[in-house]
């Protein structure tokens, strides 16, 4: 995206440097890095960053209004409603594609958003390790809003832990040591000191939750929640039974509260009017299907990691959908194969991390991850036979 920097990076790149980078990264938690890391970061000029931030801020304007909770009440499936909801999510992730507009110019287009955590800790190690092996241009950083590594981690710690004793804060997941993102759980423990706990390990006594820490029953006061209900419902009956604690009144603080996974999601897109947010409608609200269906994509509201998305959509596909109220139809965006690599160019998607500090009126942009692709879908699971693809990060021009 910055031709001079891209040319310089590619000319200096060697497979030996990349292999050394991957070896170092893999050895942080040996045997646990299960997704591909791309050969390059994405260099983002200031103007492009500002366009993404403009879209994010317009969405934050909407969700910051008290009326948004009433507006988004139907986003939460009734059977999954969790009591004691906060007025806002502590974390938001905004996913943008780098796209061509009708004039052939590069611009961001919002693909999705989630009121849910991402790889907040792991990305620190990715950037640190990359910088050991590759030269970074001056005045570029993976952090936003004037943050650096130290202040970023201090903010993350303040949001997740606040002033609670660290032993009373847990990261909660389903079978965490089997998750492909488990390196982030281990990084969170290393950087913040909180234990990762499987939902099956929780002990409930009345409104209180406990877990065993070094064999000692320990109260849980704050839960850094990584459980996605869509994943929960694919588990055994025993695990699903343990998952019913979400619908119970508990003396815990959720970080973020699970309801925000639904309130701030694909469900929000039809309410947004912004040049960098593709036109989106609820499928059941469409009176007449677009005649140019090839320019649209259909997505289920309640899924994750791209599952269930129909890219080359037909009328028959839509007729086959039994619950159109749980789907959206979105104007397809033209991803730009803008990242020059050996062989074919790569497309890129950028995820901006927003953190909402306790007591603040609004969240702030903090850091990022990126994903490079040479296939139809962006994501590490869809490009396994390619190189110069996979997980990465952006370096933003200051």
Coordinates of C-alpha atoms in Angstrom, one line a residue:
X1 CA 0.0 0.0 0.0
X2 CA 3.1 2.2 0.3
X3 CA 5.0 1.3 -2.9
X4 CA 8.4 2.4 -1.8
X5 CA 8.2 0.5 1.5
X6 CA 6.8 -2.6 -0.2
X7 CA 9.5 -2.6 -2.8
X8 CA 12.2 -2.2 -0.1
X9 CA 10.7 -4.9 2.1
X10 CA 10.4 -7.4 -0.7
X11 CA 13.9 -6.8 -1.9
X12 CA 15.4 -7.4 1.6
X13 CA 13.2 -10.4 2.3
X14 CA 14.8 -13.8 2.4
X15 CA 13.3 -17.2 3.2
X16 CA 16.1 -17.7 5.7
X17 CA 14.9 -14.6 7.7
X18 CA 11.3 -15.7 7.5
X19 CA 12.1 -19.2 8.7
X20 CA 14.1 -17.8 11.6
X21 CA 11.2 -15.5 12.5
X22 CA 8.7 -18.4 12.4
X23 CA 11.0 -20.6 14.4
X24 CA 11.3 -18.0 17.1
X25 CA 7.6 -17.4 17.1
X26 CA 6.8 -21.1 17.2
X27 CA 9.1 -21.6 20.1
X28 CA 7.3 -19.1 22.4
X29 CA 4.8 -21.9 23.0
X30 CA 6.2 -25.0 21.3
X31 CA 3.7 -27.1 19.5
X32 CA 0.8 -24.7 19.9
X33 CA 1.0 -22.3 16.9
X34 CA -1.6 -23.9 14.6
X35 CA -2.2 -21.2 12.0
X36 CA 0.0 -19.8 9.3
X37 CA 1.9 -16.6 9.9
X38 CA 2.4 -14.5 6.7
X39 CA 5.7 -13.4 5.4
X40 CA 5.0 -9.7 5.6
X41 CA 3.2 -7.0 7.6
X42 CA 0.9 -4.5 5.9
X43 CA 2.2 -0.9 5.7
X44 CA -0.8 1.5 6.2
X45 CA -0.5 5.2 5.2
X46 CA -2.1 7.8 7.5
X47 CA -4.9 8.6 5.1
X48 CA -6.1 5.0 4.9
X49 CA -5.9 4.7 8.7
X50 CA -8.1 7.8 9.1
X51 CA -10.7 6.3 6.7
X52 CA -11.0 3.2 8.8
X53 CA -11.2 5.2 12.0
X54 CA -13.9 7.4 10.5
X55 CA -16.1 4.4 9.9
X56 CA -15.4 3.0 13.4
X57 CA -16.2 6.3 15.1
X58 CA -19.5 6.6 13.2
X59 CA -20.5 3.1 14.5
X60 CA -19.4 4.0 18.0
X61 CA -21.6 7.1 17.8
X62 CA -24.6 4.7 17.2
X63 CA -23.8 2.1 19.9
X64 CA -23.0 4.8 22.5
X65 CA -26.5 6.0 22.5
X66 CA -28.7 4.5 25.3
X67 CA -31.4 3.9 22.6
X68 CA -29.1 1.4 20.9
X69 CA -29.7 -1.3 23.5
X70 CA -33.5 -1.1 22.8
X71 CA -32.8 -1.1 19.0
X72 CA -30.5 -4.2 19.3
X73 CA -32.7 -6.2 21.7
X74 CA -33.7 -8.6 18.9
X75 CA -30.1 -9.3 18.2
X76 CA -29.9 -11.6 21.2
X77 CA -31.6 -15.0 20.8
X78 CA -34.0 -15.2 23.8
X79 CA -32.6 -18.5 25.0
X80 CA -29.1 -17.1 25.1
X81 CA -29.8 -13.9 27.0
X82 CA -27.2 -13.4 29.9
X83 CA -28.3 -11.4 33.0
X84 CA -26.5 -8.4 34.4
X85 CA -25.4 -6.8 31.2
X86 CA -23.0 -3.8 31.0
X87 CA -24.0 -0.6 29.1
X88 CA -21.2 -1.2 26.6
X89 CA -18.6 -3.8 25.6
X90 CA -15.1 -3.4 26.9
X91 CA -13.7 -4.6 23.5
X92 CA -14.7 -4.1 19.9
X93 CA -13.0 -5.6 16.8
X94 CA -13.7 -4.0 13.4
X95 CA -12.8 -6.0 10.3
X96 CA -12.0 -4.0 7.1
X97 CA -11.2 -5.3 3.6
X98 CA -8.7 -3.3 1.5
X99 CA -10.9 -2.7 -1.5
X100 CA -11.3 -0.9 -4.8
X101 CA -14.1 1.6 -5.2
X102 CA -15.9 2.3 -8.4
X103 CA -13.1 4.8 -9.4
X104 CA -10.5 2.1 -8.9
X105 CA -9.1 3.8 -5.8
X106 CA -8.2 2.0 -2.6
X107 CA -10.5 2.4 0.3
X108 CA -11.5 0.3 3.4
X109 CA -14.8 -1.5 3.5
X110 CA -16.2 -2.8 6.8
X111 CA -16.7 -6.5 6.6
X112 CA -17.8 -7.3 10.1
X113 CA -17.5 -6.2 13.7
X114 CA -17.7 -8.0 17.0
X115 CA -18.2 -6.9 20.6
X116 CA -15.8 -9.7 21.6
X117 CA -12.0 -10.1 22.2
X118 CA -9.5 -11.0 19.6
X119 CA -5.8 -12.0 19.8
X120 CA -4.9 -9.0 22.0
X121 CA -2.0 -10.6 23.7
X122 CA -0.6 -12.9 21.0
X123 CA -0.3 -9.9 18.6
X124 CA 2.2 -8.3 20.9
X125 CA 4.5 -11.3 20.5
X126 CA 4.0 -11.4 16.7
X127 CA 5.1 -7.8 16.4
X128 CA 8.0 -8.1 18.9
X129 CA 9.4 -11.2 17.1
X130 CA 9.0 -9.8 13.6
X131 CA 10.9 -6.7 14.6
X132 CA 13.8 -8.9 15.8
X133 CA 14.2 -10.3 12.3
X134 CA 13.1 -7.6 9.9
X135 CA 13.8 -3.8 9.8
X136 CA 10.8 -1.6 10.4
X137 CA 10.5 1.8 8.7
X138 CA 10.8 4.9 11.0
X139 CA 7.6 6.4 12.3
X140 CA 5.5 3.2 11.9
X141 CA 4.0 1.3 14.7
X142 CA 1.5 -1.6 15.2
X143 CA -0.2 0.5 18.0
X144 CA -2.6 3.4 17.6
X145 CA -3.6 6.4 19.6
X146 CA -0.1 7.1 20.7
X147 CA 0.1 3.8 22.5
X148 CA 3.3 1.7 22.7
X149 CA 3.9 -1.8 23.9
X150 CA 4.0 -0.8 27.6
X151 CA 1.0 1.5 27.6
X152 CA -1.0 -0.9 25.4
X153 CA -0.5 -3.7 27.9
X154 CA -1.2 -1.4 30.8
X155 CA -4.6 -0.5 29.3
X156 CA -5.4 -4.1 28.5
X157 CA -4.6 -5.0 32.1
X158 CA -6.7 -2.2 33.5
X159 CA -9.7 -3.2 31.5
X160 CA -9.5 -7.0 32.2
X161 CA -8.3 -7.0 35.8
X162 CA -9.0 -3.5 37.2
X163 CA -8.1 -3.6 40.9
X164 CA -9.2 -7.2 41.4
X165 CA -6.6 -9.7 42.8
X166 CA -5.3 -11.5 39.7
X167 CA -6.1 -14.9 41.1
X168 CA -9.8 -13.9 41.1
X169 CA -9.8 -13.1 37.3
X170 CA -9.9 -15.9 34.7
X171 CA -10.0 -16.3 31.0
X172 CA -12.9 -18.6 30.2
X173 CA -13.1 -20.8 27.1
X174 CA -14.4 -24.2 26.0
X175 CA -11.6 -26.9 26.0
X176 CA -9.0 -24.1 25.7
X177 CA -6.0 -26.3 25.0
X178 CA -7.7 -27.6 21.9
X179 CA -8.5 -24.2 20.4
X180 CA -6.5 -23.0 17.4
X181 CA -6.2 -19.6 19.2
X182 CA -4.8 -21.1 22.4
X183 CA -1.5 -19.2 21.9
X184 CA -3.4 -16.1 22.8
X185 CA -4.6 -17.6 26.0
X186 CA -1.0 -18.6 26.9
X187 CA 0.2 -15.1 26.0
X188 CA -2.5 -13.5 28.1
X189 CA -1.4 -15.5 31.1
X190 CA 2.3 -14.6 30.5
X191 CA 1.6 -10.9 30.1
X192 CA -1.3 -10.4 32.5
X193 CA -1.0 -13.3 34.9
X194 CA -4.6 -14.6 34.6
X195 CA -5.3 -18.3 34.4
X196 CA -7.2 -19.9 31.5
X197 CA -10.1 -22.0 32.7
X198 CA -12.3 -24.5 30.8
X199 CA -16.0 -24.0 31.3
X200 CA -16.1 -27.6 32.6
X201 CA -13.8 -26.7 35.4
X202 CA -16.0 -24.1 37.0
X203 CA -17.5 -24.9 40.4
X204 CA -20.9 -23.2 41.1
X205 CA -22.2 -22.6 44.6
X206 CA -25.3 -20.5 44.6
X207 CA -24.4 -17.2 42.8
X208 CA -20.7 -17.8 43.3
X209 CA -18.2 -19.3 40.9
X210 CA -14.9 -21.0 41.8
X211 CA -12.0 -22.8 40.1
X212 CA -9.1 -24.8 41.3
X213 CA -5.9 -22.7 41.3
X214 CA -2.9 -24.9 42.3
X215 CA -5.4 -27.3 43.8
X216 CA -7.1 -24.6 46.0
X217 CA -10.7 -23.6 45.4
X218 CA -10.5 -19.9 44.4
X219 CA -13.4 -17.4 43.9
X220 CA -14.0 -16.0 40.4
X221 CA -14.9 -12.3 40.4
X222 CA -14.1 -11.3 36.8
X223 CA -14.4 -13.4 33.6
X224 CA -12.5 -12.5 30.5
X225 CA -15.0 -14.3 28.3
X226 CA -13.8 -16.2 25.2
X227 CA -16.7 -18.6 24.9
X228 CA -18.8 -18.3 21.7
X229 CA -22.2 -20.0 22.0
X230 CA -22.0 -21.3 18.4
X231 CA -19.0 -23.3 19.5
X232 CA -20.7 -24.3 22.8
X233 CA -23.6 -25.9 20.9
X234 CA -21.2 -28.1 18.9
X235 CA -20.0 -29.7 22.1
X236 CA -21.1 -32.8 24.0
X237 CA -24.3 -32.7 26.1
X238 CA -22.2 -32.6 29.3
X239 CA -20.3 -29.5 28.2
X240 CA -23.5 -27.8 27.0
X241 CA -25.1 -28.5 30.4
X242 CA -22.1 -26.7 32.0
X243 CA -22.7 -23.8 29.6
X244 CA -26.1 -23.1 31.2
X245 CA -24.4 -21.0 33.8
X246 CA -24.4 -18.2 31.3
X247 CA -28.2 -17.8 31.8
X248 CA -28.0 -17.8 35.6
X249 CA -27.7 -14.9 38.0
X250 CA -24.0 -14.8 39.1
X251 CA -21.9 -12.5 41.2
X252 CA -19.3 -12.0 38.4
X253 CA -18.3 -9.3 36.0
X254 CA -18.1 -10.3 32.4
X255 CA -15.3 -8.8 30.2
X256 CA -17.0 -8.3 27.8
X257 CA -20.6 -9.3 28.6
X258 CA -21.7 -12.1 26.3
X259 CA -24.8 -10.2 25.1
X260 CA -22.5 -7.8 23.3
X261 CA -21.3 -10.6 21.0
X262 CA -24.8 -10.4 19.4
X263 CA -25.6 -6.7 20.0
X264 CA -22.5 -5.5 18.2
X265 CA -22.1 -7.9 15.2
X266 CA -23.4 -8.4 11.7
X267 CA -26.8 -7.5 13.2
X268 CA -25.6 -3.9 13.5
X269 CA -24.6 -3.4 9.9
X270 CA -28.1 -2.6 8.5
X271 CA -28.3 0.4 10.8
X272 CA -25.2 2.0 9.5
X273 CA -25.0 4.5 6.7
X274 CA -21.3 5.3 5.9
X275 CA -19.3 5.3 2.7
X276 CA -16.9 2.6 4.1
X277 CA -19.7 0.3 5.3
X278 CA -21.2 -1.7 2.4
X279 CA -25.0 -1.5 2.1
X280 CA -26.6 -4.3 4.2
X281 CA -30.1 -5.4 4.8
X282 CA -31.8 -8.1 6.9
X283 CA -32.7 -10.9 4.4
X284 CA -36.3 -11.1 5.6
X285 CA -36.8 -7.4 5.0
X286 CA -36.0 -7.7 1.3
X287 CA -39.2 -7.3 -0.8
X288 CA -37.5 -7.8 -4.2
X289 CA -34.1 -9.5 -4.5
X290 CA -31.4 -7.5 -6.4
X291 CA -31.3 -8.3 -10.1
X292 CA -27.5 -8.4 -9.8
X293 CA -27.2 -11.1 -7.1
X294 CA -23.7 -11.7 -8.2
X295 CA -22.7 -8.5 -6.5
X296 CA -24.0 -9.6 -3.1
X297 CA -23.0 -12.0 -0.4
X298 CA -25.4 -13.6 2.1
X299 CA -24.2 -14.2 5.7
X300 CA -25.8 -15.9 8.8
X301 CA -26.0 -13.6 11.7
X302 CA -25.0 -16.1 14.3
X303 CA -21.9 -17.8 13.1
X304 CA -18.2 -17.0 13.3
X305 CA -14.9 -17.5 11.3
X306 CA -16.7 -17.2 8.0
X307 CA -18.8 -20.3 8.4
X308 CA -22.0 -20.5 6.4
X309 CA -21.3 -17.5 4.2
X310 CA -22.6 -17.8 0.7
X311 CA -20.3 -15.9 -1.7
X312 CA -21.6 -16.9 -5.1
X313 CA -25.3 -16.5 -4.1
X314 CA -28.2 -17.6 -6.3
X315 CA -32.0 -17.2 -5.9
X316 CA -32.2 -20.9 -5.1
X317 CA -29.7 -20.4 -2.2
X318 CA -31.9 -17.8 -0.7
X319 CA -35.1 -19.9 -1.2
X320 CA -33.3 -22.7 0.7
X321 CA -32.8 -20.5 3.8
X322 CA -35.4 -21.5 6.3
X323 CA -34.8 -18.6 8.8
X324 CA -34.2 -15.5 6.7
X325 CA -34.6 -13.3 9.8
X326 CA -31.3 -14.7 11.0
X327 CA -29.4 -13.7 7.8
X328 CA -28.2 -10.5 6.1
X329 CA -27.6 -9.7 2.5
X330 CA -24.7 -7.4 1.9
X331 CA -23.3 -5.6 -1.1
X332 CA -20.1 -7.5 -2.1
X333 CA -16.9 -5.6 -1.9
X334 CA -14.0 -5.8 -4.3
X335 CA -11.0 -6.9 -2.4
X336 CA -7.9 -5.4 -3.9
X337 CA -4.9 -7.8 -4.6
X338 CA -2.8 -4.9 -3.5
X339 CA 0.0 -6.6 -1.5
X340 CA 2.8 -7.3 -3.9
X341 CA 4.3 -10.7 -3.3
X342 CA 6.4 -13.2 -5.2
X343 CA 3.9 -14.7 -7.6
X344 CA 0.4 -13.5 -7.4
X345 CA -0.5 -10.5 -5.2
X346 CA -2.4 -11.0 -1.9
X347 CA -5.6 -9.4 -0.6
X348 CA -5.7 -8.2 3.0
X349 CA -8.2 -7.7 5.8
X350 CA -7.4 -5.5 8.8
X351 CA -8.9 -5.9 12.2
X352 CA -8.7 -2.9 14.4
X353 CA -8.8 -3.4 18.2
X354 CA -10.8 -0.9 20.2
X355 CA -10.5 -0.8 24.0
X356 CA -13.1 0.8 26.3
X357 CA -11.4 2.0 29.4
X358 CA -13.5 2.0 32.7
X359 CA -15.2 5.3 33.1
X360 CA -14.5 6.5 29.6
X361 CA -17.2 7.9 27.3
X362 CA -15.9 6.1 24.3
X363 CA -13.5 3.3 23.3
X364 CA -10.2 4.1 21.6
X365 CA -8.3 2.3 18.8
X366 CA -5.4 0.4 20.3
X367 CA -3.8 -2.1 17.9
X368 CA -4.6 -4.6 15.2
X369 CA -4.1 -7.8 13.3
X370 CA -4.2 -8.5 9.6
X371 CA -4.9 -11.5 7.4
X372 CA -3.5 -12.0 4.0
X373 CA -5.3 -14.2 1.4
X374 CA -5.0 -15.4 -2.2
X375 CA -8.3 -17.2 -2.2
X376 CA -12.0 -16.3 -2.2
X377 CA -12.2 -16.3 1.6
X378 CA -9.9 -14.3 3.9
X379 CA -8.8 -16.4 6.9
X380 CA -6.0 -18.8 7.8
X381 CA -8.2 -21.9 7.2
X382 CA -8.9 -21.0 3.6
X383 CA -5.3 -20.5 2.2
X384 CA -3.4 -23.5 3.4
X385 CA -1.6 -24.3 0.1
X386 CA -0.3 -20.7 -0.4
X387 CA 2.6 -18.6 0.8
X388 CA 2.6 -14.9 1.7
X389 CA -0.8 -15.5 3.3
X390 CA -2.0 -16.0 6.8
X391 CA -2.0 -14.0 10.0
X392 CA 0.0 -10.8 10.2
X393 CA -0.2 -7.3 11.5
X394 CA -0.3 -3.7 10.3
X395 CA 2.4 -1.0 10.7
X396 CA 0.6 2.3 10.8
X397 CA 2.3 5.5 9.6
X398 CA 2.4 7.9 12.6

